[in-house]
Short mmCIF file of C-alpha atoms in Angstrom, two decimals:
data_model
loop_
_atom_site.label_atom_id
_atom_site.label_comp_id
_atom_site.label_asym_id
_atom_site.label_seq_id
_atom_site.Cartn_x
_atom_site.Cartn_y
_atom_site.Cartn_z
CA MET M 1 -0.28 0.06 -0.01
CA TYR M 2 0.98 3.50 -0.54
CA THR M 3 1.37 6.04 1.78
CA ASN M 4 -1.15 8.90 -0.06
CA GLY M 5 -1.20 11.82 2.66
CA ILE M 6 -3.76 12.63 5.81
CA VAL M 7 -6.60 14.33 5.92
CA ILE M 8 -7.77 16.20 8.90
CA GLN M 9 -11.55 15.62 9.80
CA ARG M 10 -13.27 17.39 12.13
CA TYR M 11 -13.50 15.08 15.31
CA VAL M 12 -16.49 13.32 16.47
CA GLU M 13 -16.98 11.54 19.92
CA ASN M 14 -18.20 8.02 18.64
CA GLN M 15 -17.22 4.24 17.74
CA TYR M 16 -16.63 5.25 13.59
CA LYS M 17 -13.71 6.30 13.41
CA GLY M 18 -12.80 5.48 9.61
CA ILE M 19 -13.30 8.14 6.50
CA ASP M 20 -16.55 9.27 6.06
CA GLY M 21 -16.28 12.16 6.06
CA SER M 22 -19.30 13.69 4.45
CA GLY M 23 -21.07 16.21 6.95
CA PHE M 24 -20.73 17.60 10.36
CA SER M 25 -22.34 15.08 12.46
CA GLU M 26 -22.76 13.48 15.63
CA HIS M 27 -21.88 10.06 13.68
CA THR M 28 -19.34 11.44 11.46
CA GLY M 29 -16.54 14.40 10.86
CA GLN M 30 -16.55 15.89 8.32
CA ASN M 31 -13.08 16.19 6.03
CA TRP M 32 -12.09 19.82 5.18
CA TYR M 33 -14.26 21.69 7.15
CA PHE M 34 -13.09 25.29 6.16
CA ASN M 35 -14.12 24.43 2.93
CA ASP M 36 -17.18 25.22 3.79
CA ASP M 37 -16.44 28.09 6.21
CA GLU M 38 -17.03 31.34 4.41
CA THR M 39 -14.77 33.12 6.41
CA LEU M 40 -11.75 30.79 5.27
CA SER M 41 -12.69 29.12 2.06
CA GLN M 42 -10.49 31.30 0.38
CA VAL M 43 -7.45 31.15 1.89
CA PHE M 44 -7.67 26.67 2.57
CA GLU M 45 -9.32 25.69 -0.60
CA PRO M 46 -7.72 27.04 -3.22
CA TYR M 47 -4.49 25.09 -2.00
CA TYR M 48 -6.94 21.82 -1.38
CA ASP M 49 -8.58 22.43 -4.83
CA GLU M 50 -5.04 21.75 -6.82
CA HIS M 51 -3.40 19.82 -4.29
CA ILE M 52 -6.41 17.71 -2.68
CA GLY M 53 -9.39 17.41 -4.74
CA MET M 54 -7.89 15.95 -7.47
CA THR M 55 -10.30 13.30 -8.00
CA TYR M 56 -13.16 16.05 -9.24
CA TRP M 57 -10.76 16.70 -11.73
CA ASN M 58 -10.26 14.67 -15.34
CA LEU M 59 -8.34 11.89 -14.22
CA GLU M 60 -8.45 8.48 -14.65
CA PRO M 61 -10.36 6.64 -11.93
CA HIS M 62 -8.67 5.19 -8.61
CA SER M 63 -5.41 7.54 -9.67
CA TRP M 64 -5.34 9.68 -6.81
CA VAL M 65 -6.94 10.08 -2.98
CA ALA M 66 -7.83 13.76 -1.51
CA ALA M 67 -5.14 13.52 1.05
CA CYS M 68 -2.48 15.82 1.35
CA ASN M 69 0.75 15.21 1.61
CA THR M 70 2.25 18.80 2.73
CA MET M 71 2.85 19.14 6.18
CA HIS M 72 2.72 22.72 6.27
CA TYR M 73 -0.98 22.56 4.81
CA ILE M 74 -1.76 20.81 7.68
CA TYR M 75 -0.30 22.40 9.91
CA ARG M 76 -1.65 25.99 8.81
CA TYR M 77 -5.03 23.91 9.42
CA ILE M 78 -4.29 22.71 12.55
CA GLU M 79 -3.53 26.44 13.53
CA GLU M 80 -6.39 28.07 12.53
CA SER M 81 -8.59 25.42 14.43
CA LYS M 82 -6.71 25.41 17.89
CA LYS M 83 -7.29 29.26 17.30
CA ARG M 84 -11.11 28.51 16.63
CA GLY M 85 -11.36 25.79 19.31
CA ILE M 86 -12.41 23.61 16.63
CA PRO M 87 -11.55 19.55 17.67
CA TYR M 88 -10.18 18.02 14.88
CA ARG M 89 -8.50 14.26 14.60
CA LEU M 90 -5.40 13.59 11.86
CA LEU M 91 -5.62 10.28 9.18
CA LEU M 92 -2.69 8.84 8.13
CA CYS M 93 -4.28 7.20 4.55
CA GLU M 94 -2.18 4.19 2.84
CA SER M 95 -4.21 2.84 -0.12
CA GLU M 96 -2.91 0.80 -3.09
CA ILE M 97 -4.31 4.60 -5.05
CA PRO M 98 -0.32 5.64 -5.77
CA ARG M 99 -1.16 9.24 -5.54
CA PRO M 100 -0.28 11.62 -4.04
CA VAL M 101 2.69 9.76 -1.80
CA MET M 102 4.11 10.73 1.18
CA LYS M 103 6.92 10.06 3.70
CA THR M 104 5.10 8.70 6.66
CA PRO M 105 5.34 11.02 9.77
CA ASP M 106 7.64 11.17 12.65
CA CYS M 107 4.79 10.91 14.94
CA LYS M 108 2.90 8.35 17.31
CA ARG M 109 0.29 7.10 15.33
CA ARG M 110 -2.34 4.76 16.25
CA PHE M 111 -3.81 2.06 14.13
CA LEU M 112 -7.49 2.21 13.62
CA GLY M 113 -8.28 -0.47 11.03
CA TYR M 114 -9.51 -0.88 7.22
CA ASP M 115 -12.77 1.50 5.80
CA TYR M 116 -14.24 1.20 2.03
CA ALA M 117 -15.03 4.69 0.84
CA TYR M 118 -14.55 7.37 -2.20
CA ALA M 119 -11.09 7.66 -2.39
CA GLY M 120 -12.41 11.19 -2.86
CA GLY M 121 -14.34 13.92 -1.96
CA ASP M 122 -16.96 13.06 1.23
CA ASN M 123 -14.59 9.72 0.94
CA TYR M 124 -18.09 8.16 1.54
CA SER M 125 -17.61 4.94 3.53
CA ALA M 126 -19.28 1.86 2.15
CA VAL M 127 -18.67 0.10 5.21
CA TYR M 128 -20.24 2.95 8.04
CA ASN M 129 -23.24 3.20 5.89
CA GLU M 130 -24.21 -0.67 4.77
CA ILE M 131 -22.56 -2.86 7.66
CA PRO M 132 -25.10 -2.06 10.23
CA PHE M 133 -28.01 -2.59 7.98
CA VAL M 134 -26.92 -4.26 4.89
CA PHE M 135 -24.41 -7.43 5.98
CA PRO M 136 -24.52 -6.95 9.83
CA GLU M 137 -22.95 -10.77 9.79
CA PHE M 138 -19.47 -8.63 9.24
CA GLN M 139 -18.00 -8.08 12.54
CA LEU M 140 -16.07 -4.25 12.81
CA ASN M 141 -13.65 -4.33 15.68
CA HIS M 142 -13.54 -1.02 18.69
CA ASN M 143 -13.43 1.29 15.61
CA GLY M 144 -15.71 0.79 13.26
CA LEU M 145 -14.05 -0.57 10.76
CA PHE M 146 -12.16 -3.65 9.72
CA GLN M 147 -9.21 -5.88 11.61
CA THR M 148 -7.60 -7.29 8.88
CA GLU M 149 -7.35 -6.49 5.08
CA GLU M 150 -8.43 -10.16 4.56
CA ALA M 151 -11.46 -9.44 7.01
CA ILE M 152 -12.62 -6.50 4.27
CA ARG M 153 -11.43 -7.63 1.42
CA ALA M 154 -14.21 -11.42 2.20
CA TYR M 155 -16.61 -8.38 3.23
CA ILE M 156 -15.97 -6.74 -0.81
CA MET M 157 -16.83 -9.73 -2.44
CA GLU M 158 -20.20 -10.53 -0.33
CA ARG M 159 -20.79 -6.96 -2.04
CA GLU M 160 -20.08 -7.52 -5.66
CA ARG M 161 -21.72 -10.76 -5.00
CA PHE M 162 -25.02 -9.06 -3.38
CA LYS M 163 -25.04 -6.47 -6.52
CA LYS M 164 -25.38 -9.37 -8.92
CA ASN M 165 -28.49 -10.65 -7.06
CA HIS M 166 -30.34 -7.38 -6.25
CA ALA M 167 -31.56 -4.57 -8.53
CA PRO M 168 -28.54 -1.77 -9.87
CA GLY M 169 -28.84 0.55 -7.19
CA ALA M 170 -29.48 -1.81 -4.36
CA LEU M 171 -25.54 -0.57 -2.98
CA GLU M 172 -23.64 2.71 -3.03
CA GLU M 173 -21.99 2.79 -6.74
CA GLY M 174 -18.01 4.46 -6.53
CA ASP M 175 -15.11 5.03 -6.92
CA PHE M 176 -14.23 2.98 -3.65
CA THR M 177 -10.82 2.15 -2.54
CA ILE M 178 -9.59 0.39 1.20
CA PHE M 179 -8.16 2.54 3.32
CA ARG M 180 -5.71 1.67 6.25
CA LEU M 181 -6.22 3.88 8.46
CA HIS M 182 -3.98 5.71 11.98
CA GLU M 183 -4.91 8.27 14.26
CA LEU M 184 -1.93 10.67 14.11
CA PHE M 185 -0.82 12.51 16.94
CA LEU M 186 1.17 15.49 16.14
#
């Protein structure tokens, strides 16, 4: 797996600790939350658009993960979050997608588990949105993620079987990839 970079997420206290950041709620954090802040989007969003959110541009599917590989930008995000009293967390993302690539930061980290989510955008997670409702037979770890790569691959195989036997649109279709996630502590 490639170390793609860091996703900064508004911290929410809950069992699910994966990459889904489709919007701020009591269940999931929000990824790159300053992009939606009218007072800060002009400061943070241009860099995001050019260097992180490349998944929206005309790239081949599965060629870019919306993660930051520039620590300067991450530190600016952290500084602004602290100034505004916004709790946050840092997710180190690894995937089979080759870009971007980042040297793993030299800091404390904690393994969270494996997620199956969009490579970009809001990182919609099939694990978070499907396991409790469609595939409850799969066991997740205390972070609401798969503990091993073998377990997540078994889920993906079952998901593909389900799609073949059900009407189109029964499950979300998208730019899914396997993520190995760690929480970073800078």
